Coordinates of C-alpha atoms in Angstrom, one line a residue:
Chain A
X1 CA 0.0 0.0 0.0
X2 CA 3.3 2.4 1.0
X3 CA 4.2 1.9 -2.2
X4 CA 1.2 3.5 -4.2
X5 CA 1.0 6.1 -2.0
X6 CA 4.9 7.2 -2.7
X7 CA 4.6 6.6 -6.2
X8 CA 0.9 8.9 -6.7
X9 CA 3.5 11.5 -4.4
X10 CA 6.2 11.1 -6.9
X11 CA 4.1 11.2 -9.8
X12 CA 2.1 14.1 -9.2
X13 CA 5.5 16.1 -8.6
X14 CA 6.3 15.2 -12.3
X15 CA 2.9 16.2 -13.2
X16 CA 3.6 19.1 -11.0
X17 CA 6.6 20.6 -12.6
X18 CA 5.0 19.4 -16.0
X19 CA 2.0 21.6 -15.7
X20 CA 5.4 24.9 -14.1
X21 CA 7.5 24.4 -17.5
X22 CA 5.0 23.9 -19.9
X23 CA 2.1 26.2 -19.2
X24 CA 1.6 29.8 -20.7
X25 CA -1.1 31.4 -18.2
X26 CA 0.0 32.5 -14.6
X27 CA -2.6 31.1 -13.1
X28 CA -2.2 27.7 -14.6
X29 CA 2.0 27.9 -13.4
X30 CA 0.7 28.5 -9.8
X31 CA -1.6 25.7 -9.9
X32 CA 1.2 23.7 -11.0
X33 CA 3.1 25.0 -8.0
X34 CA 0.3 23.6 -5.9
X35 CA 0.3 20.4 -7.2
X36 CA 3.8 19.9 -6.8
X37 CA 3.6 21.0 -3.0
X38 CA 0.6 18.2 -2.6
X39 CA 2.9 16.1 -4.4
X40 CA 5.8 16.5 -1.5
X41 CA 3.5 16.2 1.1
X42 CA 2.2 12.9 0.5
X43 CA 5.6 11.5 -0.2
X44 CA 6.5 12.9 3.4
X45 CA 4.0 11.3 5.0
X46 CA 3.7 8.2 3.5
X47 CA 7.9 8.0 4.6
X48 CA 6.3 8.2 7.9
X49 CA 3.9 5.2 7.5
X50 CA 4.8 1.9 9.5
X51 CA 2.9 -1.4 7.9
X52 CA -0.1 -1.9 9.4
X53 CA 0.0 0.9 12.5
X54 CA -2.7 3.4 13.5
X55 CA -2.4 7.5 13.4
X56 CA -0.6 8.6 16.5
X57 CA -3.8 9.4 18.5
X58 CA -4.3 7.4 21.7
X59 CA -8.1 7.5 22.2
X60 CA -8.1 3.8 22.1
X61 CA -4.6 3.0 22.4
X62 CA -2.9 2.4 25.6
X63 CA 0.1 4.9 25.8
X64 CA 2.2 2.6 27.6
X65 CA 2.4 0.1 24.3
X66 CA 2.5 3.3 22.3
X67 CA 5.8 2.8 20.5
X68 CA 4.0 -0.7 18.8
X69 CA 1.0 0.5 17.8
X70 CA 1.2 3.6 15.7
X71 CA 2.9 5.5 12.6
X72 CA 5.1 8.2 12.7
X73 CA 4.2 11.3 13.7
X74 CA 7.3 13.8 13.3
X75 CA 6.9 13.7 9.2
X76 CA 2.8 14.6 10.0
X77 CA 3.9 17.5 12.1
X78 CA 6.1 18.5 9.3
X79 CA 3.6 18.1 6.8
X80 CA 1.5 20.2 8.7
X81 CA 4.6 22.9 8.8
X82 CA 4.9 22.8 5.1
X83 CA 0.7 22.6 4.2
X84 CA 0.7 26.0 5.8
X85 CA 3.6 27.6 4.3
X86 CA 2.6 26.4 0.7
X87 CA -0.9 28.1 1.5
X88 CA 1.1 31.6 2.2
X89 CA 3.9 31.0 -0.6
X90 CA 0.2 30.3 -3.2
X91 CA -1.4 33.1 -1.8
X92 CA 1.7 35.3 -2.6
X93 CA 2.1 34.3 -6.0
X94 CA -1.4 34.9 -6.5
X95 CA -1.3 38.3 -5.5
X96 CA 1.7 38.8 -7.8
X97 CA -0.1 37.3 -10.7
X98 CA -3.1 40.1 -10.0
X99 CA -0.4 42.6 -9.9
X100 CA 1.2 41.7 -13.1
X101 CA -2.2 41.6 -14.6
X102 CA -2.8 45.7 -13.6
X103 CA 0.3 46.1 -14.9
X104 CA 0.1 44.9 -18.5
X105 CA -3.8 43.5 -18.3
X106 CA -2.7 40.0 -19.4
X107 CA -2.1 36.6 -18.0
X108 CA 0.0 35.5 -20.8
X109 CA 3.5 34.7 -19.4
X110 CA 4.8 35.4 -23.1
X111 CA 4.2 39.3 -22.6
X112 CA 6.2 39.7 -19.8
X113 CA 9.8 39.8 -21.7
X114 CA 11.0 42.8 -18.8
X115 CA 13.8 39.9 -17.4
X116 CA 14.2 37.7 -20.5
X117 CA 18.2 38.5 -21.7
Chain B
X1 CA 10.5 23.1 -30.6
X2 CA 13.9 22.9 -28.5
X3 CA 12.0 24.2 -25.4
X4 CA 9.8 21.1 -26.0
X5 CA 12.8 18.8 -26.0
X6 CA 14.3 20.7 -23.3
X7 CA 11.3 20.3 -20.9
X8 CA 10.7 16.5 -22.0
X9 CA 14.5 15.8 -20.8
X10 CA 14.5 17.7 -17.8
X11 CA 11.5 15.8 -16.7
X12 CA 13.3 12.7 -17.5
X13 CA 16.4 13.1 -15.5
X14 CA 13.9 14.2 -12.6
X15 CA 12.1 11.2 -13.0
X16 CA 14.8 9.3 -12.9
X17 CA 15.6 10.6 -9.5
X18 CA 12.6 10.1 -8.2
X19 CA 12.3 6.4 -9.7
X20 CA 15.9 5.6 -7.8
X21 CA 14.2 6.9 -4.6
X22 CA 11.6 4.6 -5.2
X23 CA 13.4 2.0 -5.5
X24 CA 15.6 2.6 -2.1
X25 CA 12.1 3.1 -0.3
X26 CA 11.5 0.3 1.6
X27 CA 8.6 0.9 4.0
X28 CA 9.3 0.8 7.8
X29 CA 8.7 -2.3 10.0
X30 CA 9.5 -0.3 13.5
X31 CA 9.5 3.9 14.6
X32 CA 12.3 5.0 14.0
X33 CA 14.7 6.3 17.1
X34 CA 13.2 9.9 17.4
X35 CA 9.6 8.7 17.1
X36 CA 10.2 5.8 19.3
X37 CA 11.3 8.9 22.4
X38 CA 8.0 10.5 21.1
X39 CA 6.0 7.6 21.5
X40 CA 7.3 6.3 24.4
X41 CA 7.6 9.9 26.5
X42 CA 4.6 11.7 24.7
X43 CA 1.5 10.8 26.9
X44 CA 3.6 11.1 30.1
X45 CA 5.3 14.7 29.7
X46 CA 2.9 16.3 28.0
X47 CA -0.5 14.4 28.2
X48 CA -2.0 15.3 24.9
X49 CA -3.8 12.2 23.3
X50 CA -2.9 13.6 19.4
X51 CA 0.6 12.9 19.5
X52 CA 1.3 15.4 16.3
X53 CA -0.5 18.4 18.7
X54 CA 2.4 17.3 21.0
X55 CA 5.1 17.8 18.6
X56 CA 3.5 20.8 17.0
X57 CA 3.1 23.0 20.4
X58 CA 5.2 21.2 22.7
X59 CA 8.5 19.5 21.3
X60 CA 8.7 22.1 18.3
X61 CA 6.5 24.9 19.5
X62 CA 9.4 27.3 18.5
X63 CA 9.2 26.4 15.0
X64 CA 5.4 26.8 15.3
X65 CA 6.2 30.2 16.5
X66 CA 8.1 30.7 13.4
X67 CA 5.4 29.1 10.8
X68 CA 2.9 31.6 12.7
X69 CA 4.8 34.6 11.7
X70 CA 5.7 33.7 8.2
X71 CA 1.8 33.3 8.0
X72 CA 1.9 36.8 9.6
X73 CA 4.7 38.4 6.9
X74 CA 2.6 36.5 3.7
X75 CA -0.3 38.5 4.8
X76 CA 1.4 42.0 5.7
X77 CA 3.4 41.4 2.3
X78 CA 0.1 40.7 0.5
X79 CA -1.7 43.9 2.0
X80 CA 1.3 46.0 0.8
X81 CA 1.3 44.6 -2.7
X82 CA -2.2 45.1 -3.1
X83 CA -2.4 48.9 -2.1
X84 CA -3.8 51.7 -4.0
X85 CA -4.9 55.0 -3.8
X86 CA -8.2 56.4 -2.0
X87 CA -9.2 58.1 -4.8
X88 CA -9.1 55.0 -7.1
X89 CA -11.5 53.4 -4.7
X90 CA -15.2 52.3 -6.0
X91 CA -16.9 52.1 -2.8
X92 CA -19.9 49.7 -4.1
X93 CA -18.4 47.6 -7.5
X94 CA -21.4 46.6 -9.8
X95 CA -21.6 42.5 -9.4
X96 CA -23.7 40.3 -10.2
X97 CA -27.0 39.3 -8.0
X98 CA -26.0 36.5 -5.9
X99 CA -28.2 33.8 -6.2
X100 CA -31.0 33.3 -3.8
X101 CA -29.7 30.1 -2.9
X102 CA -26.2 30.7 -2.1
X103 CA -27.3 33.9 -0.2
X104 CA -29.7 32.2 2.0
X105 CA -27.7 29.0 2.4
X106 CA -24.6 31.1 3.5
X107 CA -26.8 32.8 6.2
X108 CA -27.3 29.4 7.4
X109 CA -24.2 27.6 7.3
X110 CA -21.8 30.4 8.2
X111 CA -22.2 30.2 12.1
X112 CA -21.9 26.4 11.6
X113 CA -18.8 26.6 9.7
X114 CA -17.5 28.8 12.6
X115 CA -18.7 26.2 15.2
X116 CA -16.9 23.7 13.4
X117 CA -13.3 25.9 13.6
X118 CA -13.4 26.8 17.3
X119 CA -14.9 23.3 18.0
X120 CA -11.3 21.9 16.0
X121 CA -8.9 24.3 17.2
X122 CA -10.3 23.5 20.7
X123 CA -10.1 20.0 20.6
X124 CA -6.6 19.8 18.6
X125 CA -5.0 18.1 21.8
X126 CA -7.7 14.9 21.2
X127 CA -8.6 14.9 17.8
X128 CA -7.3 14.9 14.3
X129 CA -7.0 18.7 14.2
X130 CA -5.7 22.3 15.3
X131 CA -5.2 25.9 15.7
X132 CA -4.1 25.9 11.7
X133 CA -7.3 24.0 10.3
X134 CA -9.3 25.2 12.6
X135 CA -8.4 28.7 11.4
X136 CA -8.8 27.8 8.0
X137 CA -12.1 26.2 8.4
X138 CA -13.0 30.2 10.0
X139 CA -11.7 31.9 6.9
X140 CA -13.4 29.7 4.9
X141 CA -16.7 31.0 6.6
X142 CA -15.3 34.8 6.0
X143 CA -15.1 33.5 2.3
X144 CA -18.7 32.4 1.8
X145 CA -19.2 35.4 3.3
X146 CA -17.9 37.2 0.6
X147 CA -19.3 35.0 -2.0
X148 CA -22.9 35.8 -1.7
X149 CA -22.0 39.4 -0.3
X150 CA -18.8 40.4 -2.8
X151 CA -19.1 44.5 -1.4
X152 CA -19.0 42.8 2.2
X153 CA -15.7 44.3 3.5
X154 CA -13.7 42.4 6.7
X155 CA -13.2 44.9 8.8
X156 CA -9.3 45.7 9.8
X157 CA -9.9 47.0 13.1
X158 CA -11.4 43.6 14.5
X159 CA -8.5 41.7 12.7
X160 CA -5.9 43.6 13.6
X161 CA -7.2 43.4 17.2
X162 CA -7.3 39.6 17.4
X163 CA -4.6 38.8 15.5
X164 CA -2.2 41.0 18.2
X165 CA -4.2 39.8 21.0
X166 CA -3.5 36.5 19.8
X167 CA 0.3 36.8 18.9
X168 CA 1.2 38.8 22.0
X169 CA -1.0 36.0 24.2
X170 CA 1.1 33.1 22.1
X171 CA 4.6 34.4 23.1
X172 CA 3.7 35.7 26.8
X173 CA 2.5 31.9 27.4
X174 CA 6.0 31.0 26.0
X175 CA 8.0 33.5 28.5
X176 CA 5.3 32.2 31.5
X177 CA 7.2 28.4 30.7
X178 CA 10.7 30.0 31.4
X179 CA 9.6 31.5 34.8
X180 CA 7.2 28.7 36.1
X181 CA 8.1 25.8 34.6
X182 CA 11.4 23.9 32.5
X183 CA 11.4 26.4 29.3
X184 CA 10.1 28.8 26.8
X185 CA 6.5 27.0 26.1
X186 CA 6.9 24.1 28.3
X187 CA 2.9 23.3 28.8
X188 CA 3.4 22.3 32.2
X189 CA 2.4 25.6 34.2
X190 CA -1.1 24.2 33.8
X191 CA -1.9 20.7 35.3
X192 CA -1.7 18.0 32.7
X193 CA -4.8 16.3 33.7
X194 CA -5.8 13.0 32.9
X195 CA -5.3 12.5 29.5
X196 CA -8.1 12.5 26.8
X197 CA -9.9 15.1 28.3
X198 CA -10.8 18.2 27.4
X199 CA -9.1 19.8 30.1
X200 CA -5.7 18.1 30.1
X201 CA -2.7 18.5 28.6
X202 CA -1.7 21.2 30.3
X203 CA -1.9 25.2 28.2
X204 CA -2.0 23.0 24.8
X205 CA -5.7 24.1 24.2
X206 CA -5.2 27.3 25.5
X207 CA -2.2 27.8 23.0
X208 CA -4.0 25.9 20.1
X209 CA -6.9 28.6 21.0
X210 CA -5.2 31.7 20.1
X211 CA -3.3 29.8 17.5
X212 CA -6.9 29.4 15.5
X213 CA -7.7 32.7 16.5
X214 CA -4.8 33.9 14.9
X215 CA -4.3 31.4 11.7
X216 CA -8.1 32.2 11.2
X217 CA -7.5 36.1 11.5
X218 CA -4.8 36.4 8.9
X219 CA -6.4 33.9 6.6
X220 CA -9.6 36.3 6.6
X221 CA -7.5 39.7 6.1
X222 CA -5.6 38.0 3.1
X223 CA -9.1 36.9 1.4
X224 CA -10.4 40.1 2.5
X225 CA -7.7 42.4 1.0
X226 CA -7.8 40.3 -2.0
X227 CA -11.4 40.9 -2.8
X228 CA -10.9 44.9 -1.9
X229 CA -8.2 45.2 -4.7
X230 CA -11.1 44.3 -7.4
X231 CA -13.1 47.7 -5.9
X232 CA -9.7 49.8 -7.8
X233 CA -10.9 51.8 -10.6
X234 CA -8.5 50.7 -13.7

């Protein structure tokens, strides 16, 4: 099962950067970024995943025998980190995307040549 | 054509990274070391059932410091890069009419969806949850808000307000650790109580409170500022 998990995390990277390289419209390059950042996550957490342990919440689980019974938790509370920082690093591009769109009142990545040597 | 070629092989030699890391992935039979102290030592020194809230606020609550006021900079960064003059300001945009069912429904479901936040935020030491989603789960409320109401303007005053309340209350609880307890945000100058409920694991909720108050805040002021740009006159 791990290994599905890593491999739909790797893959959608690949689609990730794909959709970053590829792709004319802003908007369409920061969804890509997104993807890519879903992508990371879910190979982070599934490093975390022990064969056939529970998520590390002991409702039901007696924390004495803790250390048996459950997955990882460091790489959750990293994903968690990281979930949060993508949403402010989206939101930024975002804004930056509406900025460069009152600037030159296109979403066309072609028209913006101010940079390109 | 050569950008083409370029982009097909650079995704290649990626992929053939990733497929080598693949292949070295094994999956894990036992913790591994640090987990293992985690597991072991979780329930006893800091008594929060969700052992993730434990490392979040507890073990790493400086770095949750830090992820709180990168949060804090995206959203000061966004309000700066989205100002413009008063005089450019339309104060009521045309827009469409919102539909009759998404402006009724959102009258409805709004004080739910805020229920829901405080109710995870508040919980985060027991359940699957926290200050960040339960904040989210708020500025997704603000949101619909501003769906069926697109002139509906979050006010800055009530934001700014919380969000320093919430901030200054986050590190004073961290600086109340170094003088009563073993160090900066140590969660045991409350009792830990027994764990599971909601009263236990020492300031964690009380943390995790302002936390969602906070996340929830900023979250709402970036939507908000986002939707005031579109009242600019072009």
């Amino acid at each position: 099962m791990e290994y599905v998990i890593i491999s739909t995390g790797f893959a959608l990277m690949l689609l990730g950067l794909w959709g970053i390289l590829s792709q004319k419209n802003l908007i369409k390059i920061i969804l890509g970024f997104t993807i890519f950042d879903t992508g990371i996550n879910i190979v982070m957490v599934s490093i975390g995943y022990v064969r056939g342990k529970a998520a590390p919440i002991l409702d039901v689980i007696n924390p004495a025998e803790a250390a048996d019974k459950i997955v990882d938790p460091v790489p959750q509370a990293l994903v968690l980190t990281s979930i949060v920082i993508g949403l402010g690093v989206t939101s930024l591009m975002l804004v930056y995307a509406m900025n460069l769109h009152r600037e030159k009142n296109s979403l066309d990545i072609n028209n913006f040549k101010d940079l390109k040597w | 054509m050569i950008k083409k070629i370029l982009i097909i092989g650079l995704l290649a030699v990626v992929g053939l990274i990733f497929f080598d890391l693949f292949n070295a992935y094994q999956g894990n039979e036992t913790l591994s070391k640090t987990a293992n102290y985690y597991a072991e030592n979780g329930a006893k020194d800091v008594g929060a059932a969700n052992l993730v809230t434990a490392i979040v606020v507890t073990y790493r609550g400086l770095d949750t410091l830090g992820e709180v006021t990168i949060l804090f900079l995206a959203a000061a960064i966004i309000s700066f890069a989205l100002k413009f003059r008063k005089e450019d300001f339309i104060p009521n945009r045309p827009v469409r009419v919102t539909s009759e069912l998404l402006d009724s429904a959102s009258q409805v479901i709004v004080p739910i969806i805020f229920m829901v936040g405080i109710y995870i935020f508040i919980n985060g030491h027991l359940t699957p949850g926290g200050g960040f989603q339960g904040g989210a789960v708020i500025a997704s409320g603000v949101l619909l808000m501003i769906m069926s109401n697109p002139n509906f303007g979050v006010s800055h005053k009530v934001i700014a307000t919380v969000e320093s309340i919430s901030g200054i209350a986050f590190v004073l609880i961290g600086v109340l650790g170094i003088i009563l307890a073993g160090g900066f945000l140590d969660n045991t100058i409350l009792p830990l109580g027994k764990l599971g409920d909601l009263f236990s694991a020492g300031v964690i909720p009380v943390i995790y409170t302002f936390v969602g108050l906070k996340v929830g805040a900023e979250l709402s002021n970036i939507i908000g500022t986002i939707s005031h740009a579109q009242n600019e006159k072009n």
